[in-house]
Short mmCIF file of C-alpha atoms in Angstrom, two decimals:
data_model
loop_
_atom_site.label_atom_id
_atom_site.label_comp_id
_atom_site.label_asym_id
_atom_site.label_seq_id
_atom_site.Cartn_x
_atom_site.Cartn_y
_atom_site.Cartn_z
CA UNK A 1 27.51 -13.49 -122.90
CA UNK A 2 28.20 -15.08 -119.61
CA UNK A 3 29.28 -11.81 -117.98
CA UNK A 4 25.77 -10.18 -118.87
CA UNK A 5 23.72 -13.43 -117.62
CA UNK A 6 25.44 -12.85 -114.06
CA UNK A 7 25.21 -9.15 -114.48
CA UNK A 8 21.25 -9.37 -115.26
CA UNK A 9 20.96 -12.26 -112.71
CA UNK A 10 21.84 -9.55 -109.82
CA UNK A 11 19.72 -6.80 -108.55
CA UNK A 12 20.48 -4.07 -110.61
CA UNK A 13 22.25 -1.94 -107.75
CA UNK A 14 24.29 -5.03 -106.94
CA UNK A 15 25.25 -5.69 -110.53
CA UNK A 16 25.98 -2.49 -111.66
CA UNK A 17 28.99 -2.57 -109.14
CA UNK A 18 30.56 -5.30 -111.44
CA UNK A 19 29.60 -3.94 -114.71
CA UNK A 20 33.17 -2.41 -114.89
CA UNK A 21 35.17 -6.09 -114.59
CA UNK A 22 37.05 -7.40 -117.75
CA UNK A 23 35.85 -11.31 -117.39
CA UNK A 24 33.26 -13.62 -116.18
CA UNK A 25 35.97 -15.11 -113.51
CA UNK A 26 36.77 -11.58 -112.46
CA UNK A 27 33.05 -11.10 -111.76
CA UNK A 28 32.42 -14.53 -110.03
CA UNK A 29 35.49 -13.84 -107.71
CA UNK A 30 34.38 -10.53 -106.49
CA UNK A 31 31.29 -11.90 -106.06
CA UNK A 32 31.84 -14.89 -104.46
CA UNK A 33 34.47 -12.82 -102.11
CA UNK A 34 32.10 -10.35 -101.02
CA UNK A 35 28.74 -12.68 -100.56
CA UNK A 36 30.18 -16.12 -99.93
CA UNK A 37 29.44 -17.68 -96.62
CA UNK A 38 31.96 -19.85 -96.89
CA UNK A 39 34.21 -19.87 -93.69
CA UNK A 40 31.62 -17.55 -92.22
CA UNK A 41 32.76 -17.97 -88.24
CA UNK A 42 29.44 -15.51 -87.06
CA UNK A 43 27.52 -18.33 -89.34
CA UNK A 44 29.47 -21.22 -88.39
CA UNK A 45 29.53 -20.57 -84.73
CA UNK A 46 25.57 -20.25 -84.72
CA UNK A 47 24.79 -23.15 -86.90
CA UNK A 48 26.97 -25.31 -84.48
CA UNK A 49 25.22 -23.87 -81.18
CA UNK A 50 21.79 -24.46 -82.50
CA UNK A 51 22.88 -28.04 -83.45
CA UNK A 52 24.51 -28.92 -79.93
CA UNK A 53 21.30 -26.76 -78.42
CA UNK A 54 18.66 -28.67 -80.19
CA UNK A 55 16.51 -31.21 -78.49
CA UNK A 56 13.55 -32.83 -79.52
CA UNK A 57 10.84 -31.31 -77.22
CA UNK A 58 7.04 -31.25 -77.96
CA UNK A 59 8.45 -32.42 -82.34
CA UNK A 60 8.02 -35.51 -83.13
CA UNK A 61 11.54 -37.92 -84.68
CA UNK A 62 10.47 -36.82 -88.11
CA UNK A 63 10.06 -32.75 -87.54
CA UNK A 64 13.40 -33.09 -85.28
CA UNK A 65 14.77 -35.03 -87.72
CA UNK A 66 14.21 -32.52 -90.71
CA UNK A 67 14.95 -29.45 -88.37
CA UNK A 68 18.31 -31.00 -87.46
CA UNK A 69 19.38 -32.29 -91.13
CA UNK A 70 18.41 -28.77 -92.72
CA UNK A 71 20.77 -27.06 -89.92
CA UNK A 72 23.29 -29.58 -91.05
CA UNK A 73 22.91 -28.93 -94.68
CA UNK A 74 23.22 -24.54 -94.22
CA UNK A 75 26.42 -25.87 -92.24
CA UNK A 76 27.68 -27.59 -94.93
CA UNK A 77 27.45 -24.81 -97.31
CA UNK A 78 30.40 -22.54 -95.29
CA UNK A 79 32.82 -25.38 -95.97
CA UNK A 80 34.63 -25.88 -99.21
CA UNK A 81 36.51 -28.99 -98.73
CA UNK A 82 38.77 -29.57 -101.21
CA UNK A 83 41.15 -32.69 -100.34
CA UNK A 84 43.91 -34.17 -102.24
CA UNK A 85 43.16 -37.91 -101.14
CA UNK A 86 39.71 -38.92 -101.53
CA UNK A 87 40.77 -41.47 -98.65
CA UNK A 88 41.00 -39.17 -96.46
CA UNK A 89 37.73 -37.36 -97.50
CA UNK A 90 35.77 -40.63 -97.02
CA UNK A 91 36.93 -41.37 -93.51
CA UNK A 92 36.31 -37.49 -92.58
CA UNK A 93 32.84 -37.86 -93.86
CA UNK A 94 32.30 -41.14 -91.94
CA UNK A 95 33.66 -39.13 -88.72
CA UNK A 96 31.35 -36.13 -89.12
CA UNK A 97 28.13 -38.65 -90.20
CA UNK A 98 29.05 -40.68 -86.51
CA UNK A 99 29.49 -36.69 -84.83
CA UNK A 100 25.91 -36.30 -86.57
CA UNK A 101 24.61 -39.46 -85.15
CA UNK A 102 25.32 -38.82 -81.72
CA UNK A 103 23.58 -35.10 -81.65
CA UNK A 104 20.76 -36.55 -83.43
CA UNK A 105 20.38 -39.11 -80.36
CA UNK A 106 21.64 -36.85 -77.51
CA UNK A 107 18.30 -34.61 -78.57
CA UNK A 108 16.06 -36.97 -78.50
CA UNK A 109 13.57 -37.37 -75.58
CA UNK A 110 14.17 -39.94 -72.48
CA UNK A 111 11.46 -42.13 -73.70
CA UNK A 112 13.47 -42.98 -76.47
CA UNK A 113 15.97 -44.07 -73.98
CA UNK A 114 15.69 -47.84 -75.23
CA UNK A 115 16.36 -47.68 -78.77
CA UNK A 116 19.59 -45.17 -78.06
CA UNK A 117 20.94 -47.81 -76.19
CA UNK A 118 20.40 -49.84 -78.68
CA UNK A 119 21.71 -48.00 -81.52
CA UNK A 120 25.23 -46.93 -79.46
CA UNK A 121 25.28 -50.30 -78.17
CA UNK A 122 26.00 -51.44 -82.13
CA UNK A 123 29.62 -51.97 -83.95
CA UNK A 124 30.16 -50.23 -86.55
CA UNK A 125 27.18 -47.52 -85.52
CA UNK A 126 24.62 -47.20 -88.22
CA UNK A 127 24.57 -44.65 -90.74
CA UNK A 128 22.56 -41.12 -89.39
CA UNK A 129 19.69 -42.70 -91.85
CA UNK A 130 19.37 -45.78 -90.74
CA UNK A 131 19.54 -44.12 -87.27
CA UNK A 132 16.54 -41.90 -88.01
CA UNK A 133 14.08 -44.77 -89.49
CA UNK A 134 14.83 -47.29 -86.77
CA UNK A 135 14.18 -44.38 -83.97
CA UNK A 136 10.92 -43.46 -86.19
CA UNK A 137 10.10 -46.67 -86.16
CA UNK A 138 10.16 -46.85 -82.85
CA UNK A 139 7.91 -43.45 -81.79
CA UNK A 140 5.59 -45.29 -84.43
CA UNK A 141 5.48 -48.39 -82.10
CA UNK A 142 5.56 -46.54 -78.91
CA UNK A 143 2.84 -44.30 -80.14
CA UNK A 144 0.86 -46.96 -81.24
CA UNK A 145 1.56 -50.00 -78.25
CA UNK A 146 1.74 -47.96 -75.32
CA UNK A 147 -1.02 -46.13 -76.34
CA UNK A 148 -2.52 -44.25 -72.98
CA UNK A 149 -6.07 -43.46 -72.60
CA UNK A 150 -6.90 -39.89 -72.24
CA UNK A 151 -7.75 -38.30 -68.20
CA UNK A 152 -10.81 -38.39 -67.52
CA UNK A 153 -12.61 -35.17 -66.00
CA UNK A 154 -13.93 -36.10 -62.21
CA UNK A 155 -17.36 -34.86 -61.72
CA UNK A 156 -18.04 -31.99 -59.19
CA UNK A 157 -21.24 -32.16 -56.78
CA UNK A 158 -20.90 -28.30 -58.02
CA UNK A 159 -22.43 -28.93 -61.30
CA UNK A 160 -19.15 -27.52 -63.13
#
């Protein structure tokens, strides 16, 4: 039963390539070997430039934000971490949630200057969440304090 679910969950010309394959597990290996992204180097290598790449531009925190946390999650996918001491898993996590916190700020734009200071002058740094709402907190402020008035238009003698 399981071996015709992932059978009829392929397209057809995919799945009739595993018809032939005595057991479920045989069928989820093969598959798994042939489509998995996992350890993906092409993949892994682009994810990682876009990430280092990525600034925040014309986007505002929130779309940078997202854009950045999606790239994040599609790079998580090519890992399978599978570690023996969940110490040591914690305090790798921890190290690549601080690597994620400083790309997140090193993006941002130079009139968030003032609250990256902030934030890297903290100990222990703040989790890449509480990064993101205090620096979204402070666009809100900015955008709502230093609120400029739009140029005016000079007025021609030409009658333009």
């Amino acid at each position: 039963m399981v071996m015709a679910w992932l059978i009829n969950s392929m397209e057809p010309p995919i799945g009739r390539t595993y018809l032939f394959l005595p057991t479920a597990k045989d069928i989820w290996e093969a598959v798994r070997e042939t489509y998995s992204d996992l350890e993906n180097s092409s993949q892994i290598y682009d994810l990682k430039t876009r990430l280092w790449n990525s600034k925040q531009g014309e986007k505002s925190v929130i779309e940078y934000y997202n854009e950045m946390r999606a790239l994040w999650q599609e790079l998580d996918l090519c890992y399978e971490d599978d570690w023996e001491c969940k110490n040591d898993s914690v305090k790798y996590h921890k190290r690549i949630e601080i690597d994620r916190v400083f790309v997140f700020l090193a993006g941002l734009n130079r009139e968030l200057d003032e609250v990256r200071g902030r934030i890297l002058g903290r100990i222990p740094l703040p989790s890449l969440g509480e990064v993101f709402a205090e620096v979204r907190r402070e666009e809100g402020r900015r955008r709502v304090m230093l609120k400029e008035k739009p140029p005016t238009v000079p007025e021609t003698s030409a009658g333009f």
